[in-house]
């Protein structure tokens, strides 16, 4: 189909606005403007597509846009910030599904294609389909619909065999083009199953990396299908996202100290307890904790996902405000993998009203723990375990951590005496300058606030 | 499309994506992920092109499915990203 030049121009404008928008998102001050600019780009691209002369099924098209668009718009307005990762996962999966469906129609039409077009259509279809079902499984896991990690016997072998079958069927489609409908169906069936099987055994805490990876996958799939359709706007948007997603995935995996292959193919095991830890855990009361922070000059708060689960972030921010009014300097230290998505904790804190200039990431703040009077750890565990620095036998050895143990005093709000996600004992809890405050984060923060108010 | 030209576009787009993200502070990683998720929602344009040229009921059905999924990707990605970014405020704000 010949696309008129004004439509091409509108697509070009759309692609340019996407890149401007993404660029704007690189700073918190301009980020909101960035997404709005990108939003205009999308509107321009969609509106222009409608105006292509000779396009059929316009009524169906409008109906599909209305159904898909409004359903997602409403669910997006309603979703809670703690549930954001699974929401992003499901939207992402839909994009992957759309890319795979585009390829399916392309194969169904069986138009004469060049070799390169067919190859890219097949690759795009494969990763789009994997991203589609994989993201659905990721959603189900994070949403709590699927509770357990299901691991098949010989999981890795099954993964490899399924992947090889999908690639083999795809290869057959390339060489036997135009492919038989049965072959195309088999290819899609295997690809969709592959996405499910690969994602099922992955544990909840590894999900951020997986979501990020599928995001990159969908981007690539969209880029490849863009080539098949001869649409540079799709190529640019898809590949930019593919590259960005790949980088983000690498950053995440690095912060967790686990190579991506490791997350995909091996379950995290608590391999041995590491070195024996001497000393004992020492408790303190909410009153003592309040006094310690009230008369400190600098407090660094380390929030973990436990804080978000307990919905304590509003209370914590209230406590922070009281401390600040009393002249205490308070900062938040965020580990890159805090939360269920990279940067998820920042969103949760922002929702509670914490300004972003009080939130610091690992590299920015680690040097400051030495000058802090109190490090308050709320619902975080492995990310402050000094064994990661010192104990070579520990499974988390080498993971970058927040150096909370270097603060004068450490207060840990924790529900019980259990270990973190990795199953490793936390040496920090046994050090001399560490005190434990056992209880749920929200009532605990509430108690501290009461005591702080009483102190005036 | 000219294969070699497309290869150049692939390369430049990949560098662009990499460079833009490399500079983004960690605190924005979640909105960024959902923002880039929104951007690949442009797949809806491709889906519309396919539905617009579909000529059998099967193709129409798959095309309808593709447009609905693509639209959901774009709309949902936009809404959640905008909601998150609206919350990021400096102290004065």
Short mmCIF file of C-alpha atoms in Angstrom, two decimals:
data_model
loop_
_atom_site.label_atom_id
_atom_site.label_comp_id
_atom_site.label_asym_id
_atom_site.label_seq_id
_atom_site.Cartn_x
_atom_site.Cartn_y
_atom_site.Cartn_z
CA UNK A 1 0.00 0.00 0.00
CA UNK A 2 1.32 3.42 -0.90
CA UNK A 3 1.30 5.69 2.13
CA UNK A 4 0.76 9.41 1.29
CA UNK A 5 3.60 11.68 2.28
CA UNK A 6 1.58 13.62 4.87
CA UNK A 7 0.87 10.37 6.75
CA UNK A 8 4.57 9.49 6.61
CA UNK A 9 5.27 12.99 7.95
CA UNK A 10 2.88 12.48 10.86
CA UNK A 11 4.57 9.17 11.76
CA UNK A 12 7.94 10.89 11.56
CA UNK A 13 6.67 13.57 13.94
CA UNK A 14 5.36 10.86 16.27
CA UNK A 15 8.74 9.11 16.39
CA UNK A 16 10.51 12.42 17.05
CA UNK A 17 8.12 13.24 19.89
CA UNK A 18 8.75 9.79 21.43
CA UNK A 19 12.47 10.45 21.58
CA UNK A 20 11.98 13.99 22.93
CA UNK A 21 9.61 12.57 25.52
CA UNK A 22 12.01 9.86 26.64
CA UNK A 23 14.75 12.44 26.86
CA UNK A 24 12.53 14.56 29.09
CA UNK A 25 12.03 11.56 31.36
CA UNK A 26 15.70 11.59 32.26
CA UNK A 27 15.20 14.15 35.03
CA UNK A 28 12.50 14.23 37.71
CA UNK A 29 11.83 17.90 37.01
CA UNK A 30 10.97 17.42 33.33
CA UNK A 31 9.77 13.82 33.46
CA UNK A 32 6.05 14.55 33.51
CA UNK A 33 6.36 16.92 30.58
CA UNK A 34 8.28 14.13 28.82
CA UNK A 35 5.50 11.56 29.03
CA UNK A 36 2.93 14.14 27.93
CA UNK A 37 5.04 14.99 24.85
CA UNK A 38 5.34 11.29 24.06
CA UNK A 39 1.57 11.00 24.53
CA UNK A 40 1.00 13.62 21.83
CA UNK A 41 3.34 11.67 19.59
CA UNK A 42 1.12 8.61 20.03
CA UNK A 43 -2.06 10.55 19.28
CA UNK A 44 -0.55 12.02 16.13
CA UNK A 45 0.63 8.60 14.93
CA UNK A 46 -2.73 6.92 15.58
CA UNK A 47 -4.84 9.73 14.10
CA UNK A 48 -2.71 9.84 10.96
CA UNK A 49 -3.07 6.08 10.47
CA UNK A 50 -6.85 6.46 10.40
CA UNK A 51 -6.55 8.88 7.50
CA UNK A 52 -4.70 6.51 5.18
CA UNK A 53 -6.84 6.33 2.04
CA UNK A 54 -8.20 2.92 1.15
CA UNK A 55 -8.00 1.43 4.63
CA UNK A 56 -10.82 -1.03 5.35
CA UNK A 57 -12.54 -2.21 8.51
CA UNK A 58 -12.46 1.31 10.00
CA UNK A 59 -15.48 0.58 12.19
CA UNK A 60 -13.89 -2.55 13.62
CA UNK A 61 -10.70 -0.58 14.14
CA UNK A 62 -12.43 2.18 16.08
CA UNK A 63 -14.24 -0.41 18.19
CA UNK A 64 -11.01 -2.27 19.01
CA UNK A 65 -9.27 1.00 19.91
CA UNK A 66 -12.17 2.01 22.13
CA UNK A 67 -12.37 -1.35 23.92
CA UNK A 68 -8.65 -1.87 24.46
CA UNK A 69 -7.94 1.78 25.17
CA UNK A 70 -10.73 2.43 27.64
CA UNK A 71 -10.27 -0.84 29.55
CA UNK A 72 -6.59 -0.10 30.06
CA UNK A 73 -7.22 3.58 30.81
CA UNK A 74 -9.68 2.74 33.58
CA UNK A 75 -7.57 -0.04 35.10
CA UNK A 76 -4.53 2.24 34.95
CA UNK A 77 -6.36 4.95 36.88
CA UNK A 78 -7.41 2.52 39.58
CA UNK A 79 -4.28 0.50 40.17
CA UNK A 80 -2.52 0.97 43.51
CA UNK A 81 1.10 2.07 43.46
CA UNK A 82 2.20 -1.13 45.20
CA UNK A 83 0.58 -3.11 42.37
CA UNK A 84 2.32 -1.10 39.66
CA UNK A 85 4.83 -3.79 38.62
CA UNK A 86 2.18 -6.31 37.60
CA UNK A 87 0.22 -3.60 35.80
CA UNK A 88 3.27 -2.62 33.76
CA UNK A 89 3.86 -6.32 33.10
CA UNK A 90 0.39 -6.88 31.72
CA UNK A 91 0.39 -3.78 29.48
CA UNK A 92 3.76 -4.84 28.23
CA UNK A 93 2.52 -8.34 27.50
CA UNK A 94 -0.32 -6.87 25.45
CA UNK A 95 2.17 -4.99 23.29
CA UNK A 96 4.05 -8.24 22.74
CA UNK A 97 0.80 -9.99 21.86
CA UNK A 98 -0.05 -7.25 19.36
CA UNK A 99 3.36 -7.61 17.70
CA UNK A 100 2.92 -11.38 17.47
CA UNK A 101 -0.59 -10.96 16.05
CA UNK A 102 0.72 -8.58 13.38
CA UNK A 103 3.18 -11.26 12.31
CA UNK A 104 0.37 -13.86 12.33
CA UNK A 105 -1.67 -11.82 9.85
CA UNK A 106 1.42 -11.27 7.76
CA UNK A 107 1.90 -15.05 7.54
CA UNK A 108 -1.81 -15.61 6.91
CA UNK A 109 -1.68 -13.23 3.95
CA UNK A 110 1.33 -15.10 2.64
CA UNK A 111 2.43 -12.15 0.49
CA UNK A 112 5.70 -12.59 -1.32
CA UNK A 113 8.45 -11.43 1.00
CA UNK A 114 12.15 -11.01 0.88
CA UNK A 115 14.19 -13.38 3.02
CA UNK A 116 15.10 -10.63 5.49
CA UNK A 117 11.46 -9.66 5.97
CA UNK A 118 10.37 -13.22 6.68
CA UNK A 119 13.24 -13.84 9.08
CA UNK A 120 12.50 -10.68 11.06
CA UNK A 121 8.76 -11.41 11.03
CA UNK A 122 9.46 -14.84 12.52
CA UNK A 123 11.89 -13.53 15.17
CA UNK A 124 9.51 -10.72 16.09
CA UNK A 125 6.63 -13.17 16.35
CA UNK A 126 8.64 -15.52 18.56
CA UNK A 127 9.79 -12.91 21.08
CA UNK A 128 6.47 -11.08 20.96
CA UNK A 129 4.61 -14.30 21.79
CA UNK A 130 7.04 -15.21 24.58
CA UNK A 131 6.70 -11.71 26.00
CA UNK A 132 2.90 -11.97 25.81
CA UNK A 133 2.40 -15.19 27.77
CA UNK A 134 5.47 -14.63 29.95
CA UNK A 135 4.17 -11.22 31.04
CA UNK A 136 0.76 -12.73 31.77
CA UNK A 137 2.42 -15.28 34.07
CA UNK A 138 4.49 -12.50 35.69
CA UNK A 139 1.28 -10.58 36.29
CA UNK A 140 -0.43 -13.62 37.81
CA UNK A 141 2.51 -14.22 40.14
CA UNK A 142 2.82 -10.64 41.38
CA UNK A 143 -0.94 -10.33 41.71
CA UNK A 144 -0.94 -13.44 43.88
CA UNK A 145 -3.10 -15.47 41.50
CA UNK A 146 -0.24 -17.90 41.07
CA UNK A 147 1.26 -18.47 44.47
CA UNK A 148 4.07 -20.91 43.99
CA UNK A 149 7.04 -21.13 41.72
CA UNK A 150 6.31 -24.16 39.56
CA UNK A 151 9.47 -25.90 38.56
CA UNK A 152 9.35 -28.82 36.18
CA UNK A 153 11.77 -31.68 36.54
CA UNK A 154 14.66 -30.88 34.20
CA UNK A 155 13.28 -27.39 33.76
CA UNK A 156 16.30 -26.10 31.87
CA UNK A 157 16.25 -29.00 29.42
CA UNK A 158 12.54 -28.42 28.78
CA UNK A 159 13.21 -24.71 28.18
CA UNK A 160 15.98 -25.45 25.71
CA UNK A 161 14.02 -28.13 23.85
CA UNK A 162 10.93 -25.90 23.55
CA UNK A 163 13.06 -22.98 22.37
CA UNK A 164 14.75 -25.19 19.78
CA UNK A 165 11.40 -26.48 18.52
CA UNK A 166 10.10 -22.91 18.20
CA UNK A 167 13.25 -21.85 16.34
CA UNK A 168 13.05 -24.95 14.15
CA UNK A 169 9.41 -24.27 13.22
CA UNK A 170 10.30 -20.65 12.59
CA UNK A 171 13.17 -21.72 10.36
CA UNK A 172 10.84 -24.02 8.45
CA UNK A 173 8.50 -21.07 7.90
CA UNK A 174 11.35 -19.08 6.43
CA UNK A 175 12.43 -21.77 4.00
CA UNK A 176 8.99 -23.01 3.00
CA UNK A 177 7.44 -19.54 2.56
CA UNK A 178 4.58 -19.09 2.08
CA UNK A 179 4.13 -21.42 5.05
CA UNK A 180 1.24 -23.84 5.58
CA UNK A 181 -1.34 -22.62 8.12
CA UNK A 182 -0.68 -25.73 10.26
CA UNK A 183 2.99 -24.87 10.49
CA UNK A 184 2.21 -21.27 11.47
CA UNK A 185 -0.25 -22.45 14.12
CA UNK A 186 2.26 -24.91 15.56
CA UNK A 187 4.92 -22.21 15.65
CA UNK A 188 2.70 -19.80 17.58
CA UNK A 189 1.47 -22.51 19.95
CA UNK A 190 5.02 -23.54 20.86
CA UNK A 191 6.15 -19.91 21.23
CA UNK A 192 3.25 -19.07 23.53
CA UNK A 193 3.87 -22.16 25.65
CA UNK A 194 7.57 -21.33 25.81
CA UNK A 195 6.76 -17.96 27.41
CA UNK A 196 4.69 -19.68 30.11
CA UNK A 197 7.18 -22.45 30.85
CA UNK A 198 10.17 -20.11 31.05
CA UNK A 199 8.46 -17.71 33.46
CA UNK A 200 6.66 -20.16 35.77
CA UNK A 201 9.66 -21.22 37.88
CA UNK A 202 10.97 -17.69 38.45
CA UNK A 203 10.53 -16.43 42.01
CA UNK A 204 8.68 -13.26 42.96
CA UNK A 205 11.74 -11.28 43.97
CA UNK A 206 13.37 -11.87 40.59
CA UNK A 207 10.29 -10.58 38.77
CA UNK A 208 11.55 -6.99 38.34
CA UNK A 209 14.35 -8.25 36.14
CA UNK A 210 11.98 -10.47 34.19
CA UNK A 211 9.47 -7.67 33.60
CA UNK A 212 12.27 -5.43 32.45
CA UNK A 213 13.55 -8.15 30.13
CA UNK A 214 10.11 -8.74 28.61
CA UNK A 215 9.77 -4.99 28.15
CA UNK A 216 12.94 -5.06 26.07
CA UNK A 217 11.61 -8.13 24.21
CA UNK A 218 8.38 -6.41 23.26
CA UNK A 219 10.36 -3.40 22.08
CA UNK A 220 12.46 -5.57 19.80
CA UNK A 221 9.40 -7.44 18.54
CA UNK A 222 7.71 -4.13 17.69
CA UNK A 223 10.87 -2.93 15.96
CA UNK A 224 11.13 -6.09 13.83
CA UNK A 225 7.46 -6.03 12.86
CA UNK A 226 7.98 -2.36 12.01
CA UNK A 227 10.56 -3.46 9.47
CA UNK A 228 8.15 -6.04 8.07
CA UNK A 229 5.50 -3.35 7.69
CA UNK A 230 8.01 -0.87 6.28
CA UNK A 231 7.19 1.58 9.04
CA UNK A 232 10.23 3.46 10.41
CA UNK A 233 8.24 4.94 13.33
CA UNK A 234 7.65 1.43 14.68
CA UNK A 235 11.27 0.49 14.07
CA UNK A 236 12.59 3.53 15.93
CA UNK A 237 10.18 3.30 18.88
CA UNK A 238 10.65 -0.46 19.18
CA UNK A 239 14.43 -0.52 18.96
CA UNK A 240 14.89 2.48 21.27
CA UNK A 241 12.79 0.67 23.86
CA UNK A 242 14.58 -2.60 23.17
CA UNK A 243 17.97 -1.03 23.80
CA UNK A 244 16.78 0.94 26.81
CA UNK A 245 15.12 -2.13 28.28
CA UNK A 246 18.21 -4.24 27.78
CA UNK A 247 20.34 -1.69 29.62
CA UNK A 248 17.81 -1.41 32.43
CA UNK A 249 17.71 -5.19 32.76
CA UNK A 250 21.49 -5.33 33.02
CA UNK A 251 21.54 -2.62 35.68
CA UNK A 252 18.93 -4.50 37.69
CA UNK A 253 20.68 -7.84 37.44
CA UNK A 254 23.94 -6.22 38.48
CA UNK A 255 22.32 -4.65 41.52
CA UNK A 256 21.05 -8.09 42.53
CA UNK A 257 24.46 -9.59 41.97
CA UNK A 258 23.01 -12.24 39.69
CA UNK A 259 23.68 -12.61 35.99
CA UNK A 260 20.51 -12.61 33.87
CA UNK A 261 21.13 -16.18 32.77
CA UNK A 262 21.24 -17.13 36.43
CA UNK A 263 17.85 -15.57 37.14
CA UNK A 264 16.27 -17.29 34.15
CA UNK A 265 17.76 -20.71 34.57
CA UNK A 266 18.53 -21.42 38.22
CA UNK A 267 16.44 -20.96 41.31
CA UNK A 268 17.96 -18.93 44.12
CA UNK A 269 19.06 -21.37 46.77
CA UNK A 270 20.18 -20.65 50.26
CA UNK A 271 23.51 -22.33 49.72
CA UNK A 272 24.88 -22.91 53.16
CA UNK A 273 24.50 -20.48 56.01
CA UNK A 274 27.77 -18.66 55.44
CA UNK A 275 30.12 -17.98 58.34
CA UNK A 276 28.76 -18.42 61.82
CA UNK A 277 27.76 -15.14 63.42
CA UNK A 278 28.63 -14.37 67.01
CA UNK A 279 26.75 -12.03 69.31
CA UNK A 280 23.04 -11.65 69.89
CA UNK A 281 20.15 -9.52 68.73
CA UNK A 282 19.31 -6.72 71.14
CA UNK A 283 15.85 -5.26 71.43
CA UNK A 284 14.87 -1.70 72.19
CA UNK A 285 11.59 0.10 72.79
CA UNK A 286 9.80 2.56 70.52
CA UNK A 287 10.43 5.24 73.14
CA UNK A 288 14.19 4.68 73.04
CA UNK A 289 14.11 4.67 69.25
CA UNK A 290 12.21 7.96 69.23
CA UNK A 291 14.65 9.55 71.67
CA UNK A 292 17.66 8.29 69.75
CA UNK A 293 16.43 9.89 66.54
CA UNK A 294 15.04 13.04 68.13
CA UNK A 295 18.43 13.95 69.57
CA UNK A 296 20.44 12.87 66.55
CA UNK A 297 21.76 15.37 64.05
CA UNK A 298 21.53 13.05 61.09
CA UNK A 299 19.24 10.09 60.43
CA UNK A 300 19.27 7.93 57.31
CA UNK A 301 16.19 5.81 56.68
CA UNK A 302 16.56 2.61 54.67
CA UNK A 303 13.12 1.47 53.52
CA UNK A 304 12.58 -1.99 52.06
CA UNK A 305 9.64 -3.70 50.46
CA UNK A 306 8.48 -4.74 53.93
CA UNK A 307 7.62 -1.09 54.58
CA UNK A 308 5.47 -0.94 51.46
CA UNK A 309 3.74 -4.22 52.29
CA UNK A 310 2.89 -2.81 55.72
CA UNK A 311 1.63 0.42 54.08
CA UNK A 312 3.86 2.33 56.47
CA UNK A 313 5.24 4.90 54.04
CA UNK A 314 2.81 7.66 55.02
CA UNK A 315 3.58 7.19 58.72
CA UNK A 316 7.28 7.14 57.99
CA UNK A 317 7.01 10.42 56.12
CA UNK A 318 5.01 11.93 59.00
CA UNK A 319 7.76 10.81 61.38
CA UNK A 320 10.37 12.31 59.06
CA UNK A 321 8.57 15.67 59.03
CA UNK A 322 8.46 15.78 62.84
CA UNK A 323 12.16 14.98 63.05
CA UNK A 324 12.98 17.65 60.48
CA UNK A 325 11.01 20.24 62.38
CA UNK A 326 13.08 19.34 65.42
CA UNK A 327 16.20 20.12 63.38
CA UNK A 328 17.28 16.60 62.50
CA UNK A 329 18.61 16.03 59.01
CA UNK A 330 16.79 13.06 57.47
CA UNK A 331 17.62 11.30 54.23
CA UNK A 332 16.24 8.22 52.53
CA UNK A 333 18.63 5.61 51.14
CA UNK A 334 17.25 3.35 48.45
CA UNK A 335 18.83 0.15 47.27
CA UNK A 336 18.43 -0.41 43.52
CA UNK A 337 16.39 -3.57 44.03
CA UNK A 338 14.16 -2.28 46.82
CA UNK A 339 10.58 -2.98 45.83
CA UNK A 340 9.32 -5.17 43.03
CA UNK A 341 10.65 -3.14 40.15
CA UNK A 342 13.73 -0.97 39.66
CA UNK A 343 12.98 2.33 41.36
CA UNK A 344 9.65 1.05 42.69
CA UNK A 345 10.44 2.23 46.24
CA UNK A 346 10.93 5.78 44.95
CA UNK A 347 7.45 5.74 43.49
CA UNK A 348 5.99 4.47 46.76
CA UNK A 349 7.80 7.17 48.74
CA UNK A 350 6.75 9.83 46.24
CA UNK A 351 3.15 8.71 46.67
CA UNK A 352 3.49 9.22 50.42
CA UNK A 353 4.68 12.76 49.71
CA UNK A 354 8.43 12.37 50.22
CA UNK A 355 10.15 14.93 47.96
CA UNK A 356 12.63 13.36 45.56
CA UNK A 357 15.51 15.56 46.70
CA UNK A 358 15.49 13.63 50.01
CA UNK A 359 15.85 10.27 48.28
CA UNK A 360 19.32 9.01 47.45
CA UNK A 361 20.56 5.92 45.73
CA UNK A 362 23.34 3.62 46.79
CA UNK A 363 26.33 5.40 45.25
CA UNK A 364 25.16 8.81 46.43
CA UNK A 365 24.61 7.95 50.05
CA UNK A 366 26.94 5.14 51.00
CA UNK A 367 29.70 7.56 52.00
CA UNK A 368 27.34 9.35 54.38
CA UNK A 369 26.47 6.50 56.73
CA UNK A 370 29.72 7.15 58.61
CA UNK A 371 28.47 10.59 59.63
CA UNK A 372 24.94 9.46 60.48
CA UNK A 373 23.91 9.10 64.12
CA UNK A 374 21.13 6.72 63.34
CA UNK A 375 20.37 4.42 60.41
CA UNK A 376 16.72 3.36 60.60
CA UNK A 377 16.02 0.20 58.64
CA UNK A 378 12.39 -0.54 57.89
CA UNK A 379 11.46 -3.81 56.28
CA UNK A 380 14.79 -4.25 54.52
CA UNK A 381 17.17 -7.10 55.17
CA UNK A 382 19.56 -8.51 52.58
CA UNK A 383 20.36 -5.09 51.13
CA UNK A 384 22.02 -4.01 54.40
CA UNK A 385 23.75 -7.30 55.21
CA UNK A 386 27.46 -6.58 55.68
CA UNK A 387 28.24 -10.23 54.90
CA UNK A 388 27.91 -9.21 51.26
CA UNK A 389 31.13 -7.22 51.77
CA UNK A 390 33.04 -9.49 54.09
CA UNK A 391 31.95 -13.13 54.00
CA UNK A 392 33.14 -14.89 50.86
CA UNK A 393 31.11 -18.00 51.69
CA UNK A 394 27.84 -16.09 51.86
CA UNK A 395 25.46 -16.58 48.91
CA UNK A 396 25.02 -12.83 48.66
CA UNK A 397 28.76 -12.11 48.70
CA UNK A 398 29.60 -9.36 46.24
CA UNK A 399 26.12 -7.83 46.07
CA UNK A 400 26.36 -4.06 46.44
CA UNK A 401 24.77 -3.11 49.77
CA UNK A 402 23.89 0.00 51.72
CA UNK A 403 26.56 0.47 54.40
CA UNK A 404 24.05 1.02 57.21
CA UNK A 405 26.37 -0.80 59.64
CA UNK A 406 28.74 2.17 59.47
CA UNK A 407 26.26 4.48 61.19
CA UNK A 408 26.75 5.23 64.92
CA UNK A 409 23.54 3.44 65.78
CA UNK A 410 21.34 1.14 63.76
CA UNK A 411 17.67 0.61 64.48
CA UNK A 412 15.88 -2.18 62.66
CA UNK A 413 12.10 -2.35 62.50
CA UNK A 414 11.28 -5.92 61.65
CA UNK A 415 8.33 -8.21 62.11
CA UNK A 416 10.20 -11.19 63.48
CA UNK A 417 13.56 -12.83 63.72
CA UNK A 418 13.44 -14.48 60.29
CA UNK A 419 15.94 -14.16 57.50
CA UNK A 420 15.56 -12.13 54.28
CA UNK A 421 14.57 -13.38 50.85
CA UNK A 422 17.96 -15.00 50.31
CA UNK A 423 17.54 -17.04 53.48
CA UNK A 424 20.83 -15.70 54.83
CA UNK A 425 21.29 -14.57 58.43
CA UNK A 426 21.98 -10.86 58.62
CA UNK A 427 25.24 -10.15 60.44
CA UNK A 428 24.17 -6.54 60.91
CA UNK A 429 21.48 -7.53 63.42
CA UNK A 430 24.11 -9.03 65.71
CA UNK A 431 26.51 -6.09 65.79
CA UNK A 432 26.99 -4.05 68.96
CA UNK A 433 25.53 -0.83 67.58
CA UNK A 434 22.35 -2.45 66.28
CA UNK A 435 19.01 -2.56 68.11
CA UNK A 436 15.88 -4.41 67.03
CA UNK A 437 12.38 -3.03 67.19
CA UNK A 438 10.06 -5.98 66.66
CA UNK A 439 6.65 -5.26 65.21
CA UNK A 440 4.69 -4.23 62.14
CA UNK A 441 6.18 -1.19 60.47
CA UNK A 442 3.00 0.86 60.44
CA UNK A 443 2.00 0.69 64.15
CA UNK A 444 5.69 0.94 65.09
CA UNK A 445 6.12 4.16 63.14
CA UNK A 446 2.88 5.35 64.73
CA UNK A 447 4.26 4.66 68.21
CA UNK A 448 7.49 6.47 67.45
CA UNK A 449 5.46 9.45 66.22
CA UNK A 450 3.50 9.49 69.51
CA UNK A 451 6.70 9.54 71.53
CA UNK A 452 8.24 12.21 69.31
CA UNK A 453 5.20 14.41 69.74
CA UNK A 454 5.34 13.95 73.50
CA UNK A 455 8.96 15.09 73.46
CA UNK A 456 7.91 18.26 71.63
CA UNK B 1 12.05 -1.00 2.83
CA UNK B 2 15.68 -0.92 1.77
CA UNK B 3 17.34 -3.49 4.02
CA UNK B 4 20.58 -1.61 4.46
CA UNK B 5 18.78 1.63 5.30
CA UNK B 6 16.73 -0.24 7.92
CA UNK B 7 19.96 -1.60 9.38
CA UNK B 8 21.19 1.97 9.86
CA UNK B 9 17.92 2.91 11.55
CA UNK B 10 18.26 -0.13 13.85
CA UNK B 11 21.76 0.88 14.83
CA UNK B 12 21.00 4.56 15.45
CA UNK B 13 17.82 3.78 17.39
CA UNK B 14 19.70 1.30 19.57
CA UNK B 15 22.36 3.89 20.40
CA UNK B 16 19.70 6.49 21.08
CA UNK B 17 17.86 4.22 23.50
CA UNK B 18 21.06 3.25 25.27
CA UNK B 19 22.30 6.83 25.62
CA UNK B 20 19.00 8.23 26.87
CA UNK B 21 18.59 5.57 29.54
CA UNK B 22 22.20 5.56 30.68
CA UNK B 23 21.72 9.08 32.05
CA UNK B 24 18.47 8.49 33.91
CA UNK B 25 18.74 8.53 37.71
CA UNK B 26 17.74 5.35 39.55
CA UNK B 27 14.81 7.07 41.20
CA UNK B 28 13.10 7.30 37.82
CA UNK B 29 13.62 3.71 36.73
CA UNK B 30 10.07 2.53 37.38
CA UNK B 31 8.34 5.40 35.54
CA UNK B 32 10.93 5.04 32.83
CA UNK B 33 10.19 1.37 32.38
CA UNK B 34 6.49 2.06 32.16
CA UNK B 35 7.19 5.07 29.93
CA UNK B 36 9.19 2.97 27.48
CA UNK B 37 6.46 0.38 27.79
CA UNK B 38 4.04 3.09 26.65
CA UNK B 39 6.24 3.98 23.69
CA UNK B 40 6.27 0.49 22.25
CA UNK B 41 2.49 0.80 22.37
CA UNK B 42 2.98 2.42 18.96
CA UNK B 43 2.61 -1.17 17.80
CA UNK B 44 -1.08 -0.22 17.63
CA UNK B 45 -0.29 1.67 14.43
CA UNK B 46 1.07 -1.51 12.87
CA UNK B 47 -1.96 -3.42 14.12
CA UNK B 48 -4.26 -0.83 12.52
CA UNK B 49 -2.41 -1.20 9.22
CA UNK B 50 -2.92 -4.97 9.36
CA UNK B 51 -6.59 -4.76 10.30
CA UNK B 52 -7.08 -2.12 7.61
CA UNK B 53 -5.83 -4.50 4.94
CA UNK B 54 -7.30 -7.71 6.36
CA UNK B 55 -9.57 -9.46 3.88
CA UNK B 56 -10.64 -12.74 5.46
CA UNK B 57 -12.65 -13.14 8.69
CA UNK B 58 -9.69 -14.87 10.37
CA UNK B 59 -7.38 -11.98 9.51
CA UNK B 60 -10.00 -9.52 10.70
CA UNK B 61 -10.35 -11.34 14.00
CA UNK B 62 -6.60 -11.43 14.62
CA UNK B 63 -6.34 -7.81 13.50
CA UNK B 64 -9.10 -6.76 15.88
CA UNK B 65 -7.33 -8.58 18.70
CA UNK B 66 -4.03 -6.90 17.76
CA UNK B 67 -5.50 -3.39 17.68
CA UNK B 68 -7.26 -3.89 21.02
CA UNK B 69 -4.06 -5.20 22.64
CA UNK B 70 -1.96 -2.43 21.14
CA UNK B 71 -4.42 0.25 22.25
CA UNK B 72 -4.42 -1.20 25.76
CA UNK B 73 -0.62 -1.16 25.80
CA UNK B 74 -0.54 2.49 24.76
CA UNK B 75 -3.40 3.77 26.93
CA UNK B 76 -2.44 1.81 30.04
CA UNK B 77 1.23 2.63 29.72
CA UNK B 78 0.44 6.32 29.41
CA UNK B 79 -1.95 6.52 32.36
CA UNK B 80 0.26 4.74 34.89
CA UNK B 81 3.38 6.61 33.82
CA UNK B 82 1.68 9.98 34.05
CA UNK B 83 0.21 9.09 37.45
CA UNK B 84 3.59 8.11 38.82
CA UNK B 85 5.43 11.12 37.45
CA UNK B 86 2.79 13.50 38.77
CA UNK B 87 3.76 12.36 42.28
CA UNK B 88 7.42 13.25 41.99
CA UNK B 89 7.75 16.61 43.66
CA UNK B 90 10.54 18.72 45.03
CA UNK B 91 10.26 19.98 48.57
CA UNK B 92 8.86 23.39 47.59
CA UNK B 93 6.17 21.83 45.36
#
